[in-house]
């Protein structure tokens, strides 16, 4: 439970799987042992950041000389959160979610609503506004609000300044390259270079030891459909000379025939191994795990079924690539 999650609050998580770092004003960063945390000077980097600019150093080293966070991380990729002095920044797409707010007049920042609910058990209130209903299938609370009253989710264009309260600031997290003045070939080369640099770092990264190694190269596995995005990504990976495989998941409701026929053909053209992964019987234990981990507030049925039916377990390789 709460694997790879963290919380900043005035309360310590009473769990042997969590470690703790004391911050200012009585606040504590509690984080799961499987979550990578790098402390460097005025900065704390949480998660995994990979450099996309081959002319620059890895993020862990850039922390030492950083004076402008937004400028520094404009070329970083991955899923990460950066704490710099009194600021909290998410990665460019806020893939590693940041939930923030107050309960009992205490400031809280966390990657997990479920962890917040555990730490403040019996003290939080559910959002009194009814979730929106969509086609009688999904219920959801529109961002930045969440199902817990007083707790919001940070949006990708935002970062936080923290003093006695939260100040939400706005940013442009993407590299400032003006593509309007580049030719199609220059745009392609720029994007290819950013991707190749990132993949090369990921290829030699040990996600268990949180370090780069030359002893082993990770094998990637990309999810293929008949769509443009996945076949373009697979083509770029082939051009990079990466060691990768491919797969296609059966969907819960219906799988387009094109998503069965064309991925096999694409894989044959690229000369990579591919397999179709059907849905198995849903595992009750995993349903409970998924709902507990997400605080039953993630309504993406596709990904819920991929986990609870064990389809992820059948993906070969070390790194799953989604596009």
Short mmCIF file of C-alpha atoms in Angstrom, two decimals:
data_model
loop_
_atom_site.label_atom_id
_atom_site.label_comp_id
_atom_site.label_asym_id
_atom_site.label_seq_id
_atom_site.Cartn_x
_atom_site.Cartn_y
_atom_site.Cartn_z
CA UNK A 1 0.00 0.00 0.00
CA UNK A 2 1.24 3.52 -0.84
CA UNK A 3 4.18 2.16 -2.85
CA UNK A 4 6.34 4.95 -4.32
CA UNK A 5 4.26 7.71 -2.70
CA UNK A 6 5.13 10.61 -0.42
CA UNK A 7 3.46 13.18 1.82
CA UNK A 8 4.66 16.47 3.32
CA UNK A 9 2.82 17.31 6.53
CA UNK A 10 3.39 17.81 10.26
CA UNK A 11 2.62 14.13 10.84
CA UNK A 12 5.03 11.25 10.32
CA UNK A 13 3.74 8.21 8.45
CA UNK A 14 3.88 5.35 10.97
CA UNK A 15 4.97 2.68 8.50
CA UNK A 16 8.30 0.81 8.46
CA UNK A 17 8.38 1.10 4.66
CA UNK A 18 8.60 4.90 4.90
CA UNK A 19 11.63 7.10 5.46
CA UNK A 20 11.55 10.70 6.69
CA UNK A 21 13.32 14.02 6.05
CA UNK A 22 12.76 16.98 8.38
CA UNK A 23 11.87 20.21 6.58
CA UNK A 24 11.29 23.73 7.89
CA UNK A 25 8.62 24.85 10.39
CA UNK A 26 7.97 21.38 11.77
CA UNK A 27 7.02 19.79 8.44
CA UNK A 28 8.28 16.34 7.47
CA UNK A 29 8.72 14.66 4.08
CA UNK A 30 7.66 11.02 4.50
CA UNK A 31 8.35 8.82 1.46
CA UNK A 32 8.14 5.15 0.57
CA UNK A 33 11.49 3.34 0.31
CA UNK A 34 10.81 2.40 -3.32
CA UNK A 35 10.50 6.09 -4.27
CA UNK A 36 13.72 7.72 -5.47
CA UNK A 37 14.54 10.87 -3.45
CA UNK A 38 17.68 12.94 -4.10
CA UNK A 39 18.63 15.74 -1.68
CA UNK A 40 21.08 18.32 -3.01
CA UNK A 41 21.62 21.74 -1.39
CA UNK A 42 18.34 23.68 -1.52
CA UNK A 43 16.70 21.06 -3.74
CA UNK A 44 14.92 17.73 -3.37
CA UNK A 45 14.25 15.72 -6.54
CA UNK A 46 11.55 13.06 -6.16
CA UNK A 47 10.99 10.36 -8.80
CA UNK A 48 12.97 9.89 -12.00
CA UNK A 49 14.12 12.77 -14.22
CA UNK A 50 16.08 12.13 -17.42
CA UNK A 51 18.00 14.69 -19.46
CA UNK A 52 16.78 15.33 -23.00
CA UNK A 53 19.60 17.68 -24.06
CA UNK A 54 22.85 15.86 -24.87
CA UNK A 55 24.87 19.05 -24.25
CA UNK A 56 23.77 19.22 -20.60
CA UNK A 57 24.44 17.17 -17.48
CA UNK A 58 22.04 14.74 -15.81
CA UNK A 59 19.36 16.35 -13.58
CA UNK A 60 20.93 15.09 -10.34
CA UNK A 61 24.08 17.10 -11.11
CA UNK A 62 22.22 20.14 -12.41
CA UNK A 63 20.64 20.49 -8.96
CA UNK A 64 24.01 21.65 -7.63
CA UNK A 65 24.17 24.75 -9.83
CA UNK A 66 20.47 25.49 -10.33
CA UNK A 67 19.30 29.07 -9.83
CA UNK A 68 16.24 29.07 -12.12
CA UNK A 69 14.19 25.85 -11.74
CA UNK A 70 11.90 26.36 -14.75
CA UNK A 71 14.81 27.12 -17.07
CA UNK A 72 16.81 24.19 -15.71
CA UNK A 73 14.14 21.51 -15.99
CA UNK A 74 12.84 22.65 -19.40
CA UNK A 75 14.83 19.79 -20.99
CA UNK A 76 14.08 17.13 -18.36
CA UNK A 77 11.79 14.19 -19.13
CA UNK A 78 10.30 11.52 -16.89
CA UNK A 79 7.97 11.47 -13.88
CA UNK A 80 9.29 13.67 -11.10
CA UNK A 81 8.63 16.45 -8.60
CA UNK A 82 11.17 19.14 -7.75
CA UNK A 83 11.22 20.94 -4.41
CA UNK A 84 13.42 24.06 -4.65
CA UNK A 85 13.58 26.24 -1.54
CA UNK A 86 9.89 27.08 -0.91
CA UNK A 87 8.69 26.04 -4.41
CA UNK A 88 7.19 22.73 -5.58
CA UNK A 89 7.30 21.96 -9.32
CA UNK A 90 5.79 18.98 -11.17
CA UNK A 91 7.22 17.49 -14.35
CA UNK A 92 6.09 19.01 -17.66
CA UNK A 93 2.88 16.94 -17.88
CA UNK A 94 2.35 16.57 -14.10
CA UNK A 95 2.42 12.79 -14.55
CA UNK A 96 3.45 12.42 -10.92
CA UNK A 97 0.39 14.10 -9.46
CA UNK A 98 0.61 16.71 -6.71
CA UNK A 99 -2.34 16.98 -4.31
CA UNK A 100 -2.27 19.95 -1.96
CA UNK A 101 -4.46 21.72 0.56
CA UNK A 102 -5.33 22.00 4.24
CA UNK A 103 -6.85 19.65 6.81
CA UNK A 104 -7.18 20.86 10.41
CA UNK A 105 -5.26 24.01 9.37
CA UNK A 106 -2.20 21.92 8.44
CA UNK A 107 -0.64 22.32 4.99
CA UNK A 108 -0.43 19.05 3.06
CA UNK A 109 1.33 18.05 -0.17
CA UNK A 110 1.23 14.47 -1.46
CA UNK A 111 1.20 12.27 -4.54
CA UNK A 112 -1.68 10.24 -3.16
CA UNK A 113 -5.22 10.96 -1.95
CA UNK A 114 -5.23 7.53 -0.33
CA UNK A 115 -2.12 8.39 1.71
CA UNK A 116 -3.65 11.71 2.80
CA UNK A 117 -6.79 9.86 3.87
CA UNK A 118 -4.72 7.35 5.88
CA UNK A 119 -2.64 9.98 7.67
CA UNK A 120 -5.68 12.14 8.43
CA UNK A 121 -8.07 9.25 9.07
CA UNK A 122 -11.35 10.52 10.51
CA UNK A 123 -10.34 14.18 10.18
CA UNK A 124 -10.97 14.83 6.50
CA UNK A 125 -14.35 15.41 4.85
CA UNK A 126 -15.51 14.25 1.47
CA UNK A 127 -16.30 16.92 -1.12
CA UNK A 128 -19.95 17.86 -0.65
CA UNK A 129 -20.43 18.55 -4.37
CA UNK A 130 -21.77 15.58 -6.25
CA UNK A 131 -19.42 14.25 -8.93
CA UNK A 132 -20.45 14.84 -12.54
CA UNK A 133 -22.02 11.88 -14.31
CA UNK A 134 -21.03 11.01 -17.86
CA UNK A 135 -23.02 8.48 -19.89
CA UNK A 136 -23.96 6.71 -16.64
CA UNK A 137 -20.50 5.06 -16.70
CA UNK A 138 -18.07 7.57 -15.21
CA UNK A 139 -18.35 9.88 -12.25
CA UNK A 140 -15.67 12.47 -11.81
CA UNK A 141 -14.74 15.67 -10.01
CA UNK A 142 -13.44 18.29 -12.45
CA UNK A 143 -9.91 19.49 -11.77
CA UNK A 144 -8.37 21.02 -9.84
CA UNK A 145 -10.86 19.76 -7.22
CA UNK A 146 -10.79 16.25 -5.73
CA UNK A 147 -13.13 14.01 -3.75
CA UNK A 148 -11.57 15.24 -0.48
CA UNK A 149 -12.81 18.63 0.66
CA UNK A 150 -10.04 21.22 0.79
CA UNK A 151 -7.60 19.17 -1.29
CA UNK A 152 -6.84 20.14 -4.90
CA UNK A 153 -4.67 18.70 -7.65
CA UNK A 154 -1.97 20.83 -9.24
CA UNK A 155 -2.42 21.29 -13.01
CA UNK A 156 0.47 20.86 -15.50
CA UNK A 157 0.83 24.62 -16.07
CA UNK A 158 1.07 25.34 -12.34
CA UNK A 159 3.60 25.16 -9.53
CA UNK A 160 3.37 26.01 -5.84
CA UNK A 161 5.03 28.56 -3.60
CA UNK A 162 4.65 27.66 0.05
CA UNK A 163 4.79 30.02 3.03
CA UNK A 164 1.99 30.21 5.58
CA UNK A 165 -0.33 29.12 2.79
CA UNK A 166 -0.14 27.95 -0.81
CA UNK A 167 0.34 30.37 -3.69
CA UNK A 168 -0.46 28.80 -7.06
CA UNK A 169 1.84 30.15 -9.79
CA UNK A 170 1.76 29.58 -13.53
CA UNK A 171 4.54 28.46 -15.87
CA UNK A 172 5.37 27.19 -19.33
CA UNK A 173 7.08 23.85 -18.58
CA UNK A 174 8.06 23.15 -22.19
CA UNK A 175 11.41 24.04 -23.78
CA UNK A 176 11.28 27.53 -25.27
CA UNK A 177 12.26 26.41 -28.78
CA UNK A 178 10.16 28.37 -31.29
CA UNK A 179 9.23 25.70 -33.81
CA UNK A 180 7.50 28.25 -36.06
CA UNK A 181 10.90 29.33 -37.37
CA UNK A 182 12.18 25.81 -38.05
CA UNK A 183 11.78 23.74 -41.19
CA UNK A 184 9.99 20.35 -40.96
CA UNK A 185 13.38 18.61 -41.13
CA UNK A 186 14.78 20.78 -38.34
CA UNK A 187 11.73 20.09 -36.17
CA UNK A 188 12.11 16.34 -36.74
CA UNK A 189 15.83 16.41 -35.89
CA UNK A 190 15.18 18.46 -32.75
CA UNK A 191 12.48 16.12 -31.44
CA UNK A 192 14.45 13.01 -32.43
CA UNK A 193 17.52 14.31 -30.56
CA UNK A 194 15.49 15.02 -27.41
CA UNK A 195 13.95 11.55 -27.49
CA UNK A 196 17.16 9.72 -28.28
CA UNK A 197 19.05 11.40 -25.44
CA UNK A 198 16.26 10.54 -22.99
CA UNK A 199 15.99 6.91 -24.13
CA UNK A 200 19.76 6.44 -23.92
CA UNK A 201 19.72 7.50 -20.28
CA UNK A 202 16.70 5.31 -19.47
CA UNK A 203 18.34 2.40 -21.29
CA UNK A 204 21.23 2.28 -18.78
CA UNK A 205 19.32 3.22 -15.62
CA UNK A 206 18.82 0.70 -12.82
CA UNK A 207 15.36 1.48 -11.39
CA UNK A 208 15.97 -0.74 -8.35
CA UNK A 209 19.28 0.79 -7.28
CA UNK A 210 18.44 4.31 -8.56
CA UNK A 211 21.69 4.64 -10.50
CA UNK A 212 23.14 4.49 -14.00
CA UNK A 213 25.04 1.35 -14.96
CA UNK A 214 26.97 0.04 -17.95
CA UNK A 215 26.47 -3.56 -16.84
CA UNK A 216 23.00 -3.98 -18.32
CA UNK A 217 20.82 -2.39 -20.97
CA UNK A 218 17.09 -2.24 -20.34
CA UNK A 219 14.76 -3.85 -22.87
CA UNK A 220 11.78 -1.67 -23.83
CA UNK A 221 8.29 -2.86 -24.75
CA UNK A 222 5.92 -0.53 -26.58
CA UNK A 223 2.15 -0.80 -26.77
CA UNK A 224 1.13 -0.86 -30.44
CA UNK A 225 -2.25 0.00 -31.92
CA UNK A 226 -3.30 0.89 -35.45
CA UNK A 227 -2.93 4.56 -34.51
CA UNK A 228 -0.37 7.06 -35.69
CA UNK A 229 1.28 7.83 -32.33
CA UNK A 230 2.40 4.33 -31.39
CA UNK A 231 3.72 3.35 -34.82
CA UNK A 232 5.62 6.63 -35.10
CA UNK A 233 7.15 6.08 -31.66
CA UNK A 234 8.10 2.51 -32.57
CA UNK A 235 9.72 3.74 -35.79
CA UNK A 236 11.78 6.31 -33.86
CA UNK A 237 12.89 3.64 -31.39
CA UNK A 238 13.94 1.41 -34.29
CA UNK A 239 15.99 4.24 -35.80
CA UNK A 240 17.68 4.76 -32.41
CA UNK A 241 18.76 1.13 -32.47
CA UNK A 242 17.06 0.33 -29.16
CA UNK A 243 16.39 -3.21 -28.03
CA UNK A 244 12.59 -3.35 -27.82
CA UNK A 245 9.54 -5.53 -28.20
CA UNK A 246 5.88 -4.71 -28.81
CA UNK A 247 2.48 -5.77 -27.56
CA UNK A 248 -1.23 -5.02 -28.00
CA UNK A 249 -3.73 -5.31 -25.15
CA UNK A 250 -7.21 -6.67 -25.65
CA UNK A 251 -9.67 -4.04 -24.43
CA UNK A 252 -12.51 -4.75 -22.03
CA UNK A 253 -15.43 -3.70 -24.20
CA UNK A 254 -14.27 -4.05 -27.76
CA UNK A 255 -10.98 -4.15 -29.57
CA UNK A 256 -10.97 -2.66 -33.05
CA UNK A 257 -10.07 -5.22 -35.72
CA UNK A 258 -7.47 -2.77 -37.02
CA UNK A 259 -5.79 -2.87 -33.60
CA UNK A 260 -5.40 -6.63 -33.98
CA UNK A 261 -4.37 -6.72 -37.65
CA UNK A 262 -1.98 -3.80 -38.12
CA UNK A 263 0.25 -3.98 -35.02
CA UNK A 264 1.37 -7.43 -36.14
CA UNK A 265 2.20 -6.06 -39.61
CA UNK A 266 4.02 -3.03 -38.16
CA UNK A 267 6.08 -5.30 -35.87
CA UNK A 268 7.02 -7.53 -38.82
CA UNK A 269 8.16 -4.53 -40.87
CA UNK A 270 10.26 -3.27 -37.93
CA UNK A 271 11.50 -6.82 -37.23
CA UNK A 272 10.55 -6.78 -33.53
CA UNK A 273 8.78 -9.39 -31.39
CA UNK A 274 5.06 -8.68 -30.86
CA UNK A 275 2.28 -10.42 -28.99
CA UNK A 276 -1.42 -9.92 -28.42
CA UNK A 277 -2.33 -10.02 -24.71
CA UNK A 278 -5.94 -11.10 -24.06
CA UNK A 279 -8.02 -10.25 -21.00
CA UNK A 280 -7.96 -12.87 -18.26
CA UNK A 281 -10.35 -13.37 -15.37
CA UNK A 282 -10.49 -10.36 -13.09
CA UNK A 283 -8.66 -10.87 -9.77
CA UNK A 284 -10.68 -9.74 -6.75
CA UNK A 285 -7.56 -9.03 -4.69
CA UNK A 286 -6.23 -6.68 -7.36
CA UNK A 287 -9.54 -4.82 -7.58
CA UNK A 288 -9.28 -4.10 -3.85
CA UNK A 289 -5.63 -3.04 -4.26
CA UNK A 290 -6.41 -0.72 -7.17
CA UNK A 291 -9.34 0.95 -5.44
CA UNK A 292 -7.36 1.39 -2.21
CA UNK A 293 -4.30 2.78 -3.99
CA UNK A 294 -6.34 5.29 -6.00
CA UNK A 295 -8.79 6.10 -3.18
CA UNK A 296 -11.41 4.78 -5.60
CA UNK A 297 -11.23 8.09 -7.48
CA UNK A 298 -9.59 7.01 -10.76
CA UNK A 299 -12.29 6.10 -13.24
CA UNK A 300 -10.08 5.11 -16.20
CA UNK A 301 -11.66 1.71 -16.76
CA UNK A 302 -9.13 0.56 -19.38
CA UNK A 303 -6.10 0.86 -17.12
CA UNK A 304 -8.01 -0.53 -14.15
CA UNK A 305 -8.80 -3.67 -16.12
CA UNK A 306 -5.23 -4.00 -17.44
CA UNK A 307 -4.01 -4.20 -13.84
CA UNK A 308 -6.81 -6.22 -12.25
CA UNK A 309 -6.84 -8.80 -15.06
CA UNK A 310 -3.06 -9.25 -14.94
CA UNK A 311 -2.33 -8.07 -18.48
CA UNK A 312 0.62 -5.94 -17.35
CA UNK A 313 2.26 -9.11 -15.97
CA UNK A 314 2.50 -10.56 -19.47
CA UNK A 315 4.50 -7.65 -20.92
CA UNK A 316 8.07 -8.80 -21.57
CA UNK A 317 11.10 -6.59 -21.02
CA UNK A 318 12.10 -3.98 -18.43
CA UNK A 319 10.47 -0.68 -19.52
CA UNK A 320 6.86 -0.25 -20.70
CA UNK A 321 6.50 2.52 -23.30
CA UNK A 322 3.10 4.20 -23.69
CA UNK A 323 2.46 6.63 -26.52
#
